[in-house]
mmCIF file of C-alpha atoms in Angstrom:
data_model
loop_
_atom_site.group_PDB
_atom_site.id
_atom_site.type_symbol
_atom_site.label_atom_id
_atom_site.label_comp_id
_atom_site.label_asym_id
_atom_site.label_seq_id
_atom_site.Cartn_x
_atom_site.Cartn_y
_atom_site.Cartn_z
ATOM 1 C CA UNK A 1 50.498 2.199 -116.437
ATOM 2 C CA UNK A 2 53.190 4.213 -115.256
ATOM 3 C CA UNK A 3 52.627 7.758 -113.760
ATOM 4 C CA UNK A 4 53.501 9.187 -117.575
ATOM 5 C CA UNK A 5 49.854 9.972 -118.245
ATOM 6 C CA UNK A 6 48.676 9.967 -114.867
ATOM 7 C CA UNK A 7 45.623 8.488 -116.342
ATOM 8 C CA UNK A 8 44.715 4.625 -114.273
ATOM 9 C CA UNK A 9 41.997 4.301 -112.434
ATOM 10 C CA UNK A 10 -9.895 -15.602 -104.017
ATOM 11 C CA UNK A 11 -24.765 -20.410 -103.912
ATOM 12 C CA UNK A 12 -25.555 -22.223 -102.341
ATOM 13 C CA UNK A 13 -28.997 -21.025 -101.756
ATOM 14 C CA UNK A 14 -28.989 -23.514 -98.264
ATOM 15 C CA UNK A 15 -32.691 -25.384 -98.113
ATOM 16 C CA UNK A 16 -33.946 -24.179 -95.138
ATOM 17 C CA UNK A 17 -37.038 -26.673 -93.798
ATOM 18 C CA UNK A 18 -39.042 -25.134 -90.983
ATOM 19 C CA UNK A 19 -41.695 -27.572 -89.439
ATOM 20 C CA UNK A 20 -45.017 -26.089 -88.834
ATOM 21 C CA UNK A 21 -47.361 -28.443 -86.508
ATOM 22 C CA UNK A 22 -51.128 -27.924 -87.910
ATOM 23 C CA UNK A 23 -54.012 -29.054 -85.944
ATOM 24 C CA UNK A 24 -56.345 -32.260 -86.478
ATOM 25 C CA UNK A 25 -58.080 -33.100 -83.797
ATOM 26 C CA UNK A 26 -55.724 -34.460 -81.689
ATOM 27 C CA UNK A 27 -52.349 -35.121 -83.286
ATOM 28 C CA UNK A 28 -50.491 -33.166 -85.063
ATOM 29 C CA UNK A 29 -48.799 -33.343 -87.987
ATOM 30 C CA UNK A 30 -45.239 -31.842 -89.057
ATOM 31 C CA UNK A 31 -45.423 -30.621 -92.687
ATOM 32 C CA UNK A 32 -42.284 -29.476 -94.096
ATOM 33 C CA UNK A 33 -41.453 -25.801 -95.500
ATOM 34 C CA UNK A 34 -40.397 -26.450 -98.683
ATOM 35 C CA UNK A 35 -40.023 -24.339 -102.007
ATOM 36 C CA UNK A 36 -40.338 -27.664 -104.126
ATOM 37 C CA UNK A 37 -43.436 -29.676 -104.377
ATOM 38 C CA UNK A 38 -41.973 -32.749 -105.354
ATOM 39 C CA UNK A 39 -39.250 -32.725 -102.294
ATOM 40 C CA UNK A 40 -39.845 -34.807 -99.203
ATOM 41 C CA UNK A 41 -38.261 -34.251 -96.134
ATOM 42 C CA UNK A 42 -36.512 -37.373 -95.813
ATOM 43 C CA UNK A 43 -35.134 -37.366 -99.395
ATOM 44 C CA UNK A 44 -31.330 -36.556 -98.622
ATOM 45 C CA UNK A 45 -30.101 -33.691 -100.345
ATOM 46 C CA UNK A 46 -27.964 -34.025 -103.284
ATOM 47 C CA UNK A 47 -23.859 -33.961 -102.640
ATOM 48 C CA UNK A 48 -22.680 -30.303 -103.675
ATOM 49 C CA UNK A 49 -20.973 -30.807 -106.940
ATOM 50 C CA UNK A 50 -17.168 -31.309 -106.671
ATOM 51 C CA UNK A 51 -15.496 -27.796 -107.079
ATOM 52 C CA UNK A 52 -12.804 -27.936 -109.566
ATOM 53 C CA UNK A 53 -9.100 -27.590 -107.844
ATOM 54 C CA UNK A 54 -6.427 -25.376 -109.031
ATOM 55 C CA UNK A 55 -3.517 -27.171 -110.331
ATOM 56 C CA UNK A 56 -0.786 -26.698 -107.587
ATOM 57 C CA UNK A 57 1.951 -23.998 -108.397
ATOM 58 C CA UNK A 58 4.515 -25.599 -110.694
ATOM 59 C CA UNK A 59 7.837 -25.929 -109.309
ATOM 60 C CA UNK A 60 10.749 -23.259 -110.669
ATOM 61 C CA UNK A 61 12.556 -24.265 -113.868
ATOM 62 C CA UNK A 62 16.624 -23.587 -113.809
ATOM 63 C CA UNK A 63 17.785 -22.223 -116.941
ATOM 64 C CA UNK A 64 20.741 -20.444 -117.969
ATOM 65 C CA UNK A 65 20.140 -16.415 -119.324
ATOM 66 C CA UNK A 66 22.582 -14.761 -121.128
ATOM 67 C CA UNK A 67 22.540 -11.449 -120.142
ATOM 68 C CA UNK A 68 22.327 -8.489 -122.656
ATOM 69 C CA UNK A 69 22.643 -4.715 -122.894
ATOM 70 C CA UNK A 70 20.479 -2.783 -120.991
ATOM 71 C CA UNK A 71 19.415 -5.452 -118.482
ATOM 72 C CA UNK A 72 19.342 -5.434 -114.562
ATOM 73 C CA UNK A 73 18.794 -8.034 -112.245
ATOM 74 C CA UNK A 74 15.339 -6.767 -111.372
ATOM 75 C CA UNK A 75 14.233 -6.677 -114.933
ATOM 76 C CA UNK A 76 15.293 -10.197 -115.164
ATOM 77 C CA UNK A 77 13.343 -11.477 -111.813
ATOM 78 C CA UNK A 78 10.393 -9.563 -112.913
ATOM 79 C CA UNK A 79 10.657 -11.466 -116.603
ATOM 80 C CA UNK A 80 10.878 -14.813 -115.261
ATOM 81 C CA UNK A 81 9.154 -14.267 -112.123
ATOM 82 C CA UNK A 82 11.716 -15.457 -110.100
ATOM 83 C CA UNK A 83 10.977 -16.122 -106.340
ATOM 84 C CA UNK A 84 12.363 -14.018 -103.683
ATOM 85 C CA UNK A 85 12.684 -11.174 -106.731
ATOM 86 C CA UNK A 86 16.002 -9.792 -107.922
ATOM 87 C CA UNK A 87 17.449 -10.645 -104.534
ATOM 88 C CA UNK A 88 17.690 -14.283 -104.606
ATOM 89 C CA UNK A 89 18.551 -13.944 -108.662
ATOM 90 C CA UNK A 90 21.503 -12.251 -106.871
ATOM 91 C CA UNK A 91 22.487 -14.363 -104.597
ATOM 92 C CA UNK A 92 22.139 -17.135 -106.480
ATOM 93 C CA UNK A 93 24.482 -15.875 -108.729
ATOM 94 C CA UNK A 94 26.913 -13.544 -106.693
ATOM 95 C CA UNK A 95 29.879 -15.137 -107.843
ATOM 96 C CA UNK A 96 28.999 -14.354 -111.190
ATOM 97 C CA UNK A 97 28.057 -10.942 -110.837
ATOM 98 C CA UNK A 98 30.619 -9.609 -108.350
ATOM 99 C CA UNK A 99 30.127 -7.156 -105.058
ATOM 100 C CA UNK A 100 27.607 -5.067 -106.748
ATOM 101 C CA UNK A 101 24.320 -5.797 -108.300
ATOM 102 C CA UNK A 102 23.886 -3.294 -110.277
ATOM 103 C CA UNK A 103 26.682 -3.841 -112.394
ATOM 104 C CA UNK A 104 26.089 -6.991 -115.049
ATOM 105 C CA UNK A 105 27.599 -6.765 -118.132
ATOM 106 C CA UNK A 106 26.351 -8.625 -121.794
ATOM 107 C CA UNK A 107 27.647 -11.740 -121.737
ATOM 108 C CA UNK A 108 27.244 -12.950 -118.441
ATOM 109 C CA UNK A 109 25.947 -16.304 -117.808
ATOM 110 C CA UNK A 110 23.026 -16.228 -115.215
ATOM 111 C CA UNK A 111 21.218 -19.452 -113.364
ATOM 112 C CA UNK A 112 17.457 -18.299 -113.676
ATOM 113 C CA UNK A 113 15.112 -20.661 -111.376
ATOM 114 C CA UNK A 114 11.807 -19.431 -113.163
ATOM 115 C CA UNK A 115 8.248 -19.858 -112.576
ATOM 116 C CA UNK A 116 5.055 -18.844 -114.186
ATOM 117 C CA UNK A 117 4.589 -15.296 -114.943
ATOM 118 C CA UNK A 118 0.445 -15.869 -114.298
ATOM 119 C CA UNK A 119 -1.238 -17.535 -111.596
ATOM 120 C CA UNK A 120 -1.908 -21.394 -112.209
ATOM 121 C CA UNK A 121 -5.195 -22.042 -114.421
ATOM 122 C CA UNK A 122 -7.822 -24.429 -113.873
ATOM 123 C CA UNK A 123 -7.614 -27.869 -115.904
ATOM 124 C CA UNK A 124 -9.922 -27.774 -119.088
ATOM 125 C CA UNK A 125 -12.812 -30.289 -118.443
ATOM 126 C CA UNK A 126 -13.209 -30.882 -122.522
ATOM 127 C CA UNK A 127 -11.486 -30.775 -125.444
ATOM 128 C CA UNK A 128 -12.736 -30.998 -129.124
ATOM 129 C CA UNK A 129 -9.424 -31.652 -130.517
ATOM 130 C CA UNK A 130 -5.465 -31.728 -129.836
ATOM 131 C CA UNK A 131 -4.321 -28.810 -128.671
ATOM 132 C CA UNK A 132 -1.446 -27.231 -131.045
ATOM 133 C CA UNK A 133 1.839 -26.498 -130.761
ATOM 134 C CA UNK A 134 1.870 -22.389 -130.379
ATOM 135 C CA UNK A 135 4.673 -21.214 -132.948
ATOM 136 C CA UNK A 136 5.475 -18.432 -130.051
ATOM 137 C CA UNK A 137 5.447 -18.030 -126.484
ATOM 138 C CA UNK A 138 2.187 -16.290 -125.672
ATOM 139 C CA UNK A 139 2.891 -16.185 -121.504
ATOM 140 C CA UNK A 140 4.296 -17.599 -119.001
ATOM 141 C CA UNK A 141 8.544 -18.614 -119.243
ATOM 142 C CA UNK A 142 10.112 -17.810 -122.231
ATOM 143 C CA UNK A 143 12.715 -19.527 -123.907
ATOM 144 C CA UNK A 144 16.131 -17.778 -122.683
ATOM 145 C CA UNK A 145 19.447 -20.262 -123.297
ATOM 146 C CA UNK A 146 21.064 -18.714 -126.133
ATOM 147 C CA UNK A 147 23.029 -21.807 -128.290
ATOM 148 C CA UNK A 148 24.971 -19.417 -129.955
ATOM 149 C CA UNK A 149 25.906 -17.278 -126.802
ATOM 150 C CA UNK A 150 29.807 -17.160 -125.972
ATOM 151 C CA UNK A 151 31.149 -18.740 -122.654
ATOM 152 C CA UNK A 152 34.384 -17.427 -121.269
ATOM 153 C CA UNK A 153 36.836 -19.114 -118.920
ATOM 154 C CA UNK A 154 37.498 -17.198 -115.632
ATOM 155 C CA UNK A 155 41.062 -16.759 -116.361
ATOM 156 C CA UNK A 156 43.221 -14.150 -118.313
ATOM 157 C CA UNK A 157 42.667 -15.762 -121.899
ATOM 158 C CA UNK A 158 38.290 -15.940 -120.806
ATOM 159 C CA UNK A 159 39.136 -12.284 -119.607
ATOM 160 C CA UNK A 160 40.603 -11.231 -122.936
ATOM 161 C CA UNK A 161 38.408 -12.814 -125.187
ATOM 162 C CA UNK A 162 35.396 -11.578 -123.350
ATOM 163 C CA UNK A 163 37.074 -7.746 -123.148
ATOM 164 C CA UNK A 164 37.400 -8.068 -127.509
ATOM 165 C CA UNK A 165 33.827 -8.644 -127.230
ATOM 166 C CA UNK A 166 32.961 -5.749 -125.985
ATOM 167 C CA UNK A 167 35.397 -3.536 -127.521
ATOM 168 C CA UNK A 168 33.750 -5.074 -130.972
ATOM 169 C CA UNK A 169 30.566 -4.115 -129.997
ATOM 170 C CA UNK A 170 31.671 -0.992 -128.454
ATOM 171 C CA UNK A 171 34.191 0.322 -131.569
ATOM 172 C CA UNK A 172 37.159 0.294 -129.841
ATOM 173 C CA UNK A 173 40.356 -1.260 -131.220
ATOM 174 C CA UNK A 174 42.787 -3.547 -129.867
ATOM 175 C CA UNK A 175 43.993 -7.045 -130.348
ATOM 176 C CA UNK A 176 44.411 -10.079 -128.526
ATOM 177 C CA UNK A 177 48.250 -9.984 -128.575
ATOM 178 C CA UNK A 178 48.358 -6.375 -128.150
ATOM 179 C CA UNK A 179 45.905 -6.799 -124.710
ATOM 180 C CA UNK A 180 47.999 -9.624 -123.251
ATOM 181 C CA UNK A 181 51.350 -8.054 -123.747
ATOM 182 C CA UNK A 182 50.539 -4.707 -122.171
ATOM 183 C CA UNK A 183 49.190 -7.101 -118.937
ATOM 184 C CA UNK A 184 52.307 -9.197 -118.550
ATOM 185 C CA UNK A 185 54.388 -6.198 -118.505
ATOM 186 C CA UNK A 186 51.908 -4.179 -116.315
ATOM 187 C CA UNK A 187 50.378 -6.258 -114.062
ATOM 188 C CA UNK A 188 52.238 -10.238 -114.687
ATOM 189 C CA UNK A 189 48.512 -11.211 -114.910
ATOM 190 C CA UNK A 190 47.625 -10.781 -111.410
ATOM 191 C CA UNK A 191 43.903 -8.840 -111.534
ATOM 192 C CA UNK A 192 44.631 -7.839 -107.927
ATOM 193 C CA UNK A 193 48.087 -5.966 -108.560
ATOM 194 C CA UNK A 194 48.253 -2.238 -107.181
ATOM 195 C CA UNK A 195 51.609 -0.411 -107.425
ATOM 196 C CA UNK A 196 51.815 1.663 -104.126
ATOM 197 C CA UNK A 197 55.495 3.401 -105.035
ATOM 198 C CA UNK A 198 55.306 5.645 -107.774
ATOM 199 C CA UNK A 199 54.106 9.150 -108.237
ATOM 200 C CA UNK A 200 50.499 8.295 -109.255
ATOM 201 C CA UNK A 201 50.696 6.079 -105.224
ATOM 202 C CA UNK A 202 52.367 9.527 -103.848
ATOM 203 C CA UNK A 203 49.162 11.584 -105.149
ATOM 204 C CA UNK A 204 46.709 9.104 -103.802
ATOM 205 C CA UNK A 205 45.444 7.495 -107.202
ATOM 206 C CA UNK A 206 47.830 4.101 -107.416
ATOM 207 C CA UNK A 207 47.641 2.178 -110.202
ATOM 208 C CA UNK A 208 45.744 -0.938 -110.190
ATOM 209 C CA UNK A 209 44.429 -4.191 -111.870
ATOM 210 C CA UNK A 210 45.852 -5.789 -114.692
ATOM 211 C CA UNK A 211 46.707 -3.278 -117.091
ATOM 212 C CA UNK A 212 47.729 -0.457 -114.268
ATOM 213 C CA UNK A 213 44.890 1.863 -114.173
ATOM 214 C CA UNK A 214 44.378 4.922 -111.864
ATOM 215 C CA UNK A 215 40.897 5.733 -110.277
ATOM 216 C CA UNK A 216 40.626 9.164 -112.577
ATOM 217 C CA UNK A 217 41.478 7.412 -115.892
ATOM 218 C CA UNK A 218 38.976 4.083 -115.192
ATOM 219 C CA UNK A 219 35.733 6.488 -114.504
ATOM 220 C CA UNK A 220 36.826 8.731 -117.653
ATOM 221 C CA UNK A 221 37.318 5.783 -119.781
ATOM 222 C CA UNK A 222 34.509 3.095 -117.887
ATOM 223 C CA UNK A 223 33.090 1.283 -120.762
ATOM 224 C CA UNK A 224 29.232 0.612 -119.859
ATOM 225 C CA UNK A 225 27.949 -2.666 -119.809
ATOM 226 C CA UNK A 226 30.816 -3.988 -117.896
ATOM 227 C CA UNK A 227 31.509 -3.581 -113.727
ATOM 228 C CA UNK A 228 32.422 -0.364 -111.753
ATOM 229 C CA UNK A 229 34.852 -2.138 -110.064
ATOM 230 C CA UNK A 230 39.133 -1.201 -111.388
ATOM 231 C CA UNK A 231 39.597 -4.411 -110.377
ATOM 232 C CA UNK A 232 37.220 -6.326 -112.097
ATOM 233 C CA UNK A 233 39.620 -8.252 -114.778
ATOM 234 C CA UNK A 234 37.346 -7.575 -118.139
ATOM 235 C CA UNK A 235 36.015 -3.911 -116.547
ATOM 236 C CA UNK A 236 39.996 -3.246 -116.389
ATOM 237 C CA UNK A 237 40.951 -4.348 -119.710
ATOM 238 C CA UNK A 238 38.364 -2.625 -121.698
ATOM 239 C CA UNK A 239 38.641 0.606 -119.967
ATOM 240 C CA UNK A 240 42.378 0.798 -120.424
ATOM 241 C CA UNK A 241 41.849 -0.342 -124.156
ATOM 242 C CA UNK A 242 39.381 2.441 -124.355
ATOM 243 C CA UNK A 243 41.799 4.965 -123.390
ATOM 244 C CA UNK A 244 44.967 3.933 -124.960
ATOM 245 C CA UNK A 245 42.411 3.777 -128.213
ATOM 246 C CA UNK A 246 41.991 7.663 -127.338
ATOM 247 C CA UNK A 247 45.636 8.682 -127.048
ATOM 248 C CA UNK A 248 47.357 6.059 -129.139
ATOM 249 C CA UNK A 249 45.004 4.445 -131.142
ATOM 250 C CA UNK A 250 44.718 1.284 -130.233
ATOM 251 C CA UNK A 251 46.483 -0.899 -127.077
ATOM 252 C CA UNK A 252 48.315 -2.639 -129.672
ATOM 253 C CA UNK A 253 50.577 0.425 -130.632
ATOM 254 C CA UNK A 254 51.025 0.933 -126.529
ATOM 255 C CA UNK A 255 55.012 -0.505 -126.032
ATOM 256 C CA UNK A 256 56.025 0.505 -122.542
ATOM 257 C CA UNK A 257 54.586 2.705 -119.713
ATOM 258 C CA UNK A 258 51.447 4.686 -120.670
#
């Protein structure tokens, strides 16, 4: 954008035998203490019955979550009880997500090394009959790869493509033609341009990203859902199709500086 707008930016009862020595003349005998009439004192005693085990923690399952509106990387951990919290779902997926946490947008492919929700359960001893397919998840890890759910590349057509998206879903107009055309004359594709020369630079609010957009103009215009970050390719796109939506009517009617 050029500076026209000014706009980028967890009982044992224990048998205890006492020996009591009762008199008879001259020896003695030893008769056990014992609760049990039948019991003798050199009968062994029985083995403790074997204590059933807990099945050892199953190891995590990798999946692949597509993320959707409203959700964080804690509330993700927490659903699939991922260890080390939303931490290690971060870094475990920082590439993905970017610099900050906090921003994920829907969308976003996420590797998800889940466990069990509950704590392991002892294995049944009988069974009367088969167990049953359940027709739902009642517990534990839910299905979460979505067949249907888009991929994008992590290049300026992916970037595009994923932007529509979330103009679609958002209401805000704009084609792919229209997007691409404002970049290469803005920005030549690079997601890392920043124009330091012209009067928007000599007020302190340079324009930057791929389709030129000040600091004021990306918070007024920040589409939610999508990253904080101006230069975040698809946070850039959609913000800047937001606003020339507001003041033009769509990107596609946007020509030349804006």
């Amino acid at each position: 954008m050029s500076g026209r707008g000014k706009h980028r930016r967890p009982r044992t009862n224990p048998l205890t035998r006492g020996i009591v020595a009762v008199g008879t003349g001259g020896a003695a005998l030893t008769l056990p203490l014992l609760g049990a009439t039948h019991a003798s004192a050199a009968e062994p005693q029985s083995a403790p019955a074997a204590q059933s085990v807990p099945q050892a923690a199953q190891p995590a399952k990798s999946l692949t979550y597509t993320v959707v509106k409203g959700d964080s990387l804690a509330r993700i951990a927490d659903k699939y009880d991922v260890r080390g919290g939303w931490k290690q779902l971060y870094k475990d997926n920082r590439a993905a997500v970017g610099a900050n946490p906090k921003l994920i947008h829907p969308g976003l492919k996420l590797k998800v090394k889940a466990t069990k929700s509950v704590a392991p359960k002892k294995t049944a001893t009988k069974s009367s009959a088969p167990a049953k397919p359940a027709a739902k998840p009642a517990g534990g890890v839910a299905q979460a790869t979505q067949a249907s759910a888009k991929t994008y590349a992590n290049n300026l057509d992916g970037w595009i493509r994923e932007s529509l998206d979330i103009m679609a879903q958002q209401g805000i107009p704009g084609s792919y033609d229209g997007i691409y055309r404002n970049i290469m004359r803005e920005s030549s594709g690079n997601p890392q341009a920043i124009n330091n020369w012209d009067s928007n630079a000599a007020a302190g609010t340079p324009s930057k990203g791929l389709l030129q957009v000040i600091d004021p103009t990306f918070a007024a215009y920040h589409v939610p859902g999508t990253s904080f970050d101006p230069y975040d390719p698809v946070a850039n796109i959609t913000a800047a199709c937001n606003y020339a939506a507001d003041r033009y009517g769509s990107i596609d009617n946007v020509n030349g500086p804006y």
